PDB file of N, CA and C in Angstrom:
ATOM      1  N   UNK T 338      -7.073 -32.332  66.530  1.00 44.00           N
ATOM      2  CA  UNK T 338      -6.381 -31.051  66.480  1.00 44.00           C
ATOM      3  C   UNK T 338      -7.350 -29.982  65.971  1.00 44.00           C
ATOM      4  N   UNK T 339      -7.441 -28.900  66.684  1.00 50.00           N
ATOM      5  CA  UNK T 339      -8.300 -27.789  66.272  1.00 50.00           C
ATOM      6  C   UNK T 339      -7.538 -26.868  65.330  1.00 50.00           C
ATOM      7  N   UNK T 340      -8.160 -26.566  64.213  1.00 50.00           N
ATOM      8  CA  UNK T 340      -7.584 -25.642  63.233  1.00 50.00           C
ATOM      9  C   UNK T 340      -8.545 -24.490  63.046  1.00 50.00           C
ATOM     10  N   UNK T 341      -8.655 -23.669  64.049  1.00 54.00           N
ATOM     11  CA  UNK T 341      -9.655 -22.607  64.036  1.00 54.00           C
ATOM     12  C   UNK T 341      -9.214 -21.375  63.247  1.00 54.00           C
ATOM     13  N   UNK T 342      -8.038 -21.425  62.645  1.00 80.00           N
ATOM     14  CA  UNK T 342      -7.568 -20.277  61.884  1.00 80.00           C
ATOM     15  C   UNK T 342      -8.160 -20.215  60.482  1.00 80.00           C
ATOM     16  N   UNK T 343      -8.785 -21.281  60.047  1.00 89.00           N
ATOM     17  CA  UNK T 343      -9.336 -21.340  58.698  1.00 89.00           C
ATOM     18  C   UNK T 343     -10.826 -21.645  58.781  1.00 89.00           C
ATOM     19  N   UNK T 344     -11.601 -20.823  58.103  1.00 91.00           N
ATOM     20  CA  UNK T 344     -13.046 -21.035  58.047  1.00 91.00           C
ATOM     21  C   UNK T 344     -13.467 -21.032  56.591  1.00 91.00           C
ATOM     22  N   UNK T 345     -14.320 -21.967  56.239  1.00 94.00           N
ATOM     23  CA  UNK T 345     -14.772 -22.092  54.862  1.00 94.00           C
ATOM     24  C   UNK T 345     -16.266 -21.832  54.795  1.00 94.00           C
ATOM     25  N   UNK T 346     -16.690 -21.276  53.667  1.00 93.00           N
ATOM     26  CA  UNK T 346     -18.112 -20.962  53.536  1.00 93.00           C
ATOM     27  C   UNK T 346     -18.927 -22.250  53.407  1.00 93.00           C
ATOM     28  N   UNK T 347     -20.219 -22.113  53.647  1.00 94.00           N
ATOM     29  CA  UNK T 347     -21.113 -23.267  53.676  1.00 94.00           C
ATOM     30  C   UNK T 347     -21.136 -24.016  52.340  1.00 94.00           C
ATOM     31  N   UNK T 348     -21.053 -23.286  51.232  1.00 96.00           N
ATOM     32  CA  UNK T 348     -21.056 -23.946  49.919  1.00 96.00           C
ATOM     33  C   UNK T 348     -19.859 -24.870  49.756  1.00 96.00           C
ATOM     34  N   UNK T 349     -18.698 -24.426  50.203  1.00 95.00           N
ATOM     35  CA  UNK T 349     -17.484 -25.238  50.118  1.00 95.00           C
ATOM     36  C   UNK T 349     -17.623 -26.476  50.996  1.00 95.00           C
ATOM     37  N   UNK T 350     -18.115 -26.301  52.202  1.00 96.00           N
ATOM     38  CA  UNK T 350     -18.291 -27.422  53.118  1.00 96.00           C
ATOM     39  C   UNK T 350     -19.310 -28.410  52.553  1.00 96.00           C
ATOM     40  N   UNK T 351     -20.420 -27.923  52.043  1.00 96.00           N
ATOM     41  CA  UNK T 351     -21.438 -28.797  51.448  1.00 96.00           C
ATOM     42  C   UNK T 351     -20.883 -29.543  50.241  1.00 96.00           C
ATOM     43  N   UNK T 352     -20.097 -28.847  49.417  1.00 96.00           N
ATOM     44  CA  UNK T 352     -19.505 -29.481  48.244  1.00 96.00           C
ATOM     45  C   UNK T 352     -18.626 -30.659  48.654  1.00 96.00           C
ATOM     46  N   UNK T 353     -17.731 -30.445  49.599  1.00 96.00           N
ATOM     47  CA  UNK T 353     -16.832 -31.521  50.001  1.00 96.00           C
ATOM     48  C   UNK T 353     -17.544 -32.586  50.832  1.00 96.00           C
ATOM     49  N   UNK T 354     -18.609 -32.209  51.515  1.00 95.00           N
ATOM     50  CA  UNK T 354     -19.446 -33.209  52.189  1.00 95.00           C
ATOM     51  C   UNK T 354     -20.022 -34.159  51.134  1.00 95.00           C
ATOM     52  N   UNK T 355     -20.543 -33.586  50.068  1.00 95.00           N
ATOM     53  CA  UNK T 355     -21.088 -34.394  48.978  1.00 95.00           C
ATOM     54  C   UNK T 355     -20.001 -35.240  48.315  1.00 95.00           C
ATOM     55  N   UNK T 356     -18.853 -34.635  48.069  1.00 95.00           N
ATOM     56  CA  UNK T 356     -17.735 -35.355  47.428  1.00 95.00           C
ATOM     57  C   UNK T 356     -17.257 -36.521  48.291  1.00 95.00           C
ATOM     58  N   UNK T 357     -17.382 -36.406  49.595  1.00 93.00           N
ATOM     59  CA  UNK T 357     -16.918 -37.474  50.483  1.00 93.00           C
ATOM     60  C   UNK T 357     -17.712 -38.761  50.270  1.00 93.00           C
ATOM     61  N   UNK T 358     -18.915 -38.661  49.722  1.00 93.00           N
ATOM     62  CA  UNK T 358     -19.710 -39.844  49.400  1.00 93.00           C
ATOM     63  C   UNK T 358     -19.411 -40.367  48.003  1.00 93.00           C
ATOM     64  N   UNK T 359     -18.881 -39.496  47.158  1.00 95.00           N
ATOM     65  CA  UNK T 359     -18.611 -39.858  45.761  1.00 95.00           C
ATOM     66  C   UNK T 359     -17.215 -40.442  45.559  1.00 95.00           C
ATOM     67  N   UNK T 360     -16.284 -40.085  46.427  1.00 92.00           N
ATOM     68  CA  UNK T 360     -14.900 -40.525  46.282  1.00 92.00           C
ATOM     69  C   UNK T 360     -14.602 -41.543  47.377  1.00 92.00           C
ATOM     70  N   UNK T 361     -14.287 -42.762  46.965  1.00 90.00           N
ATOM     71  CA  UNK T 361     -14.032 -43.831  47.937  1.00 90.00           C
ATOM     72  C   UNK T 361     -12.646 -43.722  48.568  1.00 90.00           C
ATOM     73  N   UNK T 362     -11.703 -43.147  47.858  1.00 94.00           N
ATOM     74  CA  UNK T 362     -10.320 -43.075  48.316  1.00 94.00           C
ATOM     75  C   UNK T 362     -10.081 -41.774  49.075  1.00 94.00           C
ATOM     76  N   UNK T 363      -9.796 -41.876  50.370  1.00 93.00           N
ATOM     77  CA  UNK T 363      -9.588 -40.690  51.204  1.00 93.00           C
ATOM     78  C   UNK T 363      -8.416 -39.851  50.705  1.00 93.00           C
ATOM     79  N   UNK T 364      -7.389 -40.504  50.203  1.00 96.00           N
ATOM     80  CA  UNK T 364      -6.225 -39.772  49.702  1.00 96.00           C
ATOM     81  C   UNK T 364      -6.598 -38.914  48.483  1.00 96.00           C
ATOM     82  N   UNK T 365      -7.460 -39.446  47.643  1.00 96.00           N
ATOM     83  CA  UNK T 365      -7.917 -38.692  46.466  1.00 96.00           C
ATOM     84  C   UNK T 365      -8.739 -37.475  46.888  1.00 96.00           C
ATOM     85  N   UNK T 366      -9.597 -37.653  47.896  1.00 96.00           N
ATOM     86  CA  UNK T 366     -10.395 -36.533  48.400  1.00 96.00           C
ATOM     87  C   UNK T 366      -9.486 -35.481  49.035  1.00 96.00           C
ATOM     88  N   UNK T 367      -8.491 -35.923  49.799  1.00 97.00           N
ATOM     89  CA  UNK T 367      -7.534 -34.997  50.410  1.00 97.00           C
ATOM     90  C   UNK T 367      -6.821 -34.203  49.328  1.00 97.00           C
ATOM     91  N   UNK T 368      -6.400 -34.881  48.265  1.00 96.00           N
ATOM     92  CA  UNK T 368      -5.701 -34.214  47.162  1.00 96.00           C
ATOM     93  C   UNK T 368      -6.595 -33.184  46.484  1.00 96.00           C
ATOM     94  N   UNK T 369      -7.873 -33.526  46.316  1.00 96.00           N
ATOM     95  CA  UNK T 369      -8.808 -32.573  45.714  1.00 96.00           C
ATOM     96  C   UNK T 369      -8.973 -31.341  46.599  1.00 96.00           C
ATOM     97  N   UNK T 370      -9.068 -31.560  47.906  1.00 96.00           N
ATOM     98  CA  UNK T 370      -9.171 -30.437  48.848  1.00 96.00           C
ATOM     99  C   UNK T 370      -7.900 -29.593  48.815  1.00 96.00           C
ATOM    100  N   UNK T 371      -6.751 -30.260  48.802  1.00 95.00           N
ATOM    101  CA  UNK T 371      -5.462 -29.567  48.769  1.00 95.00           C
ATOM    102  C   UNK T 371      -5.383 -28.682  47.527  1.00 95.00           C
ATOM    103  N   UNK T 372      -5.723 -29.244  46.367  1.00 94.00           N
ATOM    104  CA  UNK T 372      -5.664 -28.482  45.116  1.00 94.00           C
ATOM    105  C   UNK T 372      -6.651 -27.319  45.121  1.00 94.00           C
ATOM    106  N   UNK T 373      -7.841 -27.554  45.655  1.00 93.00           N
ATOM    107  CA  UNK T 373      -8.853 -26.502  45.748  1.00 93.00           C
ATOM    108  C   UNK T 373      -8.326 -25.330  46.581  1.00 93.00           C
ATOM    109  N   UNK T 374      -7.796 -25.638  47.746  1.00 92.00           N
ATOM    110  CA  UNK T 374      -7.290 -24.586  48.636  1.00 92.00           C
ATOM    111  C   UNK T 374      -6.068 -23.909  48.033  1.00 92.00           C
ATOM    112  N   UNK T 375      -5.183 -24.697  47.456  1.00 90.00           N
ATOM    113  CA  UNK T 375      -3.949 -24.156  46.888  1.00 90.00           C
ATOM    114  C   UNK T 375      -4.234 -23.200  45.733  1.00 90.00           C
ATOM    115  N   UNK T 376      -5.271 -23.473  44.950  1.00 88.00           N
ATOM    116  CA  UNK T 376      -5.600 -22.651  43.786  1.00 88.00           C
ATOM    117  C   UNK T 376      -6.515 -21.482  44.161  1.00 88.00           C
ATOM    118  N   UNK T 377      -7.543 -21.746  44.966  1.00 81.00           N
ATOM    119  CA  UNK T 377      -8.574 -20.741  45.231  1.00 81.00           C
ATOM    120  C   UNK T 377      -8.273 -19.799  46.392  1.00 81.00           C
ATOM    121  N   UNK T 378      -7.369 -20.196  47.269  1.00 78.00           N
ATOM    122  CA  UNK T 378      -7.033 -19.364  48.417  1.00 78.00           C
ATOM    123  C   UNK T 378      -5.532 -19.101  48.393  1.00 78.00           C
ATOM    124  N   UNK T 379      -5.137 -17.948  48.849  1.00 74.00           N
ATOM    125  CA  UNK T 379      -3.713 -17.630  48.930  1.00 74.00           C
ATOM    126  C   UNK T 379      -3.245 -17.949  50.342  1.00 74.00           C
ATOM    127  N   UNK T 380      -3.010 -19.236  50.588  1.00 77.00           N
ATOM    128  CA  UNK T 380      -2.668 -19.699  51.926  1.00 77.00           C
ATOM    129  C   UNK T 380      -1.171 -19.620  52.174  1.00 77.00           C
ATOM    130  N   UNK T 381      -0.390 -19.939  51.176  1.00 78.00           N
ATOM    131  CA  UNK T 381       1.064 -19.892  51.346  1.00 78.00           C
ATOM    132  C   UNK T 381       1.721 -21.203  50.991  1.00 78.00           C
ATOM    133  N   UNK T 382       2.653 -21.636  51.834  1.00 87.00           N
ATOM    134  CA  UNK T 382       3.425 -22.841  51.556  1.00 87.00           C
ATOM    135  C   UNK T 382       2.585 -24.115  51.755  1.00 87.00           C
ATOM    136  N   UNK T 383       3.160 -25.241  51.357  1.00 88.00           N
ATOM    137  CA  UNK T 383       2.436 -26.516  51.429  1.00 88.00           C
ATOM    138  C   UNK T 383       2.027 -26.878  52.853  1.00 88.00           C
ATOM    139  N   UNK T 384       2.865 -26.554  53.824  1.00 90.00           N
ATOM    140  CA  UNK T 384       2.518 -26.847  55.216  1.00 90.00           C
ATOM    141  C   UNK T 384       1.273 -26.073  55.637  1.00 90.00           C
ATOM    142  N   UNK T 385       1.169 -24.827  55.214  1.00 90.00           N
ATOM    143  CA  UNK T 385      -0.016 -24.019  55.518  1.00 90.00           C
ATOM    144  C   UNK T 385      -1.244 -24.565  54.806  1.00 90.00           C
ATOM    145  N   UNK T 386      -1.063 -25.016  53.568  1.00 92.00           N
ATOM    146  CA  UNK T 386      -2.185 -25.610  52.826  1.00 92.00           C
ATOM    147  C   UNK T 386      -2.634 -26.879  53.534  1.00 92.00           C
ATOM    148  N   UNK T 387      -1.685 -27.693  54.001  1.00 93.00           N
ATOM    149  CA  UNK T 387      -2.036 -28.911  54.750  1.00 93.00           C
ATOM    150  C   UNK T 387      -2.880 -28.570  55.976  1.00 93.00           C
ATOM    151  N   UNK T 388      -2.507 -27.522  56.694  1.00 93.00           N
ATOM    152  CA  UNK T 388      -3.256 -27.107  57.878  1.00 93.00           C
ATOM    153  C   UNK T 388      -4.658 -26.632  57.498  1.00 93.00           C
ATOM    154  N   UNK T 389      -4.756 -25.940  56.380  1.00 94.00           N
ATOM    155  CA  UNK T 389      -6.062 -25.480  55.909  1.00 94.00           C
ATOM    156  C   UNK T 389      -6.933 -26.669  55.502  1.00 94.00           C
ATOM    157  N   UNK T 390      -6.324 -27.677  54.872  1.00 95.00           N
ATOM    158  CA  UNK T 390      -7.072 -28.890  54.498  1.00 95.00           C
ATOM    159  C   UNK T 390      -7.563 -29.592  55.761  1.00 95.00           C
ATOM    160  N   UNK T 391      -6.719 -29.690  56.773  1.00 95.00           N
ATOM    161  CA  UNK T 391      -7.133 -30.303  58.033  1.00 95.00           C
ATOM    162  C   UNK T 391      -8.334 -29.558  58.621  1.00 95.00           C
ATOM    163  N   UNK T 392      -8.312 -28.240  58.545  1.00 95.00           N
ATOM    164  CA  UNK T 392      -9.435 -27.441  59.042  1.00 95.00           C
ATOM    165  C   UNK T 392     -10.687 -27.712  58.216  1.00 95.00           C
ATOM    166  N   UNK T 393     -10.534 -27.811  56.905  1.00 96.00           N
ATOM    167  CA  UNK T 393     -11.675 -28.101  56.039  1.00 96.00           C
ATOM    168  C   UNK T 393     -12.251 -29.478  56.361  1.00 96.00           C
ATOM    169  N   UNK T 394     -11.386 -30.459  56.537  1.00 95.00           N
ATOM    170  CA  UNK T 394     -11.846 -31.811  56.888  1.00 95.00           C
ATOM    171  C   UNK T 394     -12.632 -31.772  58.197  1.00 95.00           C
ATOM    172  N   UNK T 395     -12.110 -31.072  59.179  1.00 95.00           N
ATOM    173  CA  UNK T 395     -12.786 -30.933  60.468  1.00 95.00           C
ATOM    174  C   UNK T 395     -14.176 -30.315  60.303  1.00 95.00           C
ATOM    175  N   UNK T 396     -14.263 -29.273  59.473  1.00 95.00           N
ATOM    176  CA  UNK T 396     -15.540 -28.602  59.253  1.00 95.00           C
ATOM    177  C   UNK T 396     -16.517 -29.490  58.491  1.00 95.00           C
ATOM    178  N   UNK T 397     -16.014 -30.286  57.549  1.00 95.00           N
ATOM    179  CA  UNK T 397     -16.875 -31.223  56.812  1.00 95.00           C
ATOM    180  C   UNK T 397     -17.385 -32.303  57.766  1.00 95.00           C
ATOM    181  N   UNK T 398     -16.512 -32.816  58.629  1.00 93.00           N
ATOM    182  CA  UNK T 398     -16.929 -33.835  59.602  1.00 93.00           C
ATOM    183  C   UNK T 398     -18.000 -33.269  60.527  1.00 93.00           C
ATOM    184  N   UNK T 399     -17.790 -32.060  61.021  1.00 93.00           N
ATOM    185  CA  UNK T 399     -18.790 -31.432  61.889  1.00 93.00           C
ATOM    186  C   UNK T 399     -20.093 -31.194  61.143  1.00 93.00           C
ATOM    187  N   UNK T 400     -20.006 -30.836  59.868  1.00 91.00           N
ATOM    188  CA  UNK T 400     -21.201 -30.646  59.045  1.00 91.00           C
ATOM    189  C   UNK T 400     -21.941 -31.963  58.904  1.00 91.00           C
ATOM    190  N   UNK T 401     -21.206 -33.056  58.697  1.00 76.00           N
ATOM    191  CA  UNK T 401     -21.825 -34.377  58.567  1.00 76.00           C
ATOM    192  C   UNK T 401     -22.590 -34.727  59.830  1.00 76.00           C
ATOM    193  N   UNK T 402     -22.015 -34.430  60.999  1.00 80.00           N
ATOM    194  CA  UNK T 402     -22.655 -34.738  62.268  1.00 80.00           C
ATOM    195  C   UNK T 402     -23.969 -33.981  62.409  1.00 80.00           C
ATOM    196  N   UNK T 403     -23.978 -32.727  61.976  1.00 79.00           N
ATOM    197  CA  UNK T 403     -25.187 -31.896  62.073  1.00 79.00           C
ATOM    198  C   UNK T 403     -26.206 -32.325  61.025  1.00 79.00           C
ATOM    199  N   UNK T 404     -25.738 -32.700  59.836  1.00 69.00           N
ATOM    200  CA  UNK T 404     -26.631 -33.057  58.737  1.00 69.00           C
ATOM    201  C   UNK T 404     -27.328 -34.390  58.977  1.00 69.00           C
ATOM    202  N   UNK T 405     -26.712 -35.264  59.727  1.00 62.00           N
ATOM    203  CA  UNK T 405     -27.299 -36.597  59.944  1.00 62.00           C
ATOM    204  C   UNK T 405     -28.192 -36.652  61.133  1.00 62.00           C
TER     205      UNK T 405
END
């Protein structure tokens, strides 16, 4: 699913790229991303935050592909 409505700066993407190697539990990483977006961005309701997290995950995955 493409979530092109949300774009994150390179520092945020690099941070979560790094965290993806430090946190073994995907649910814990998702929760950290959710909390980060919920606190640092004014996205709105939980469904919107979920969509923003999905976009962040997509961008981190794409960053991983380019970085490797």
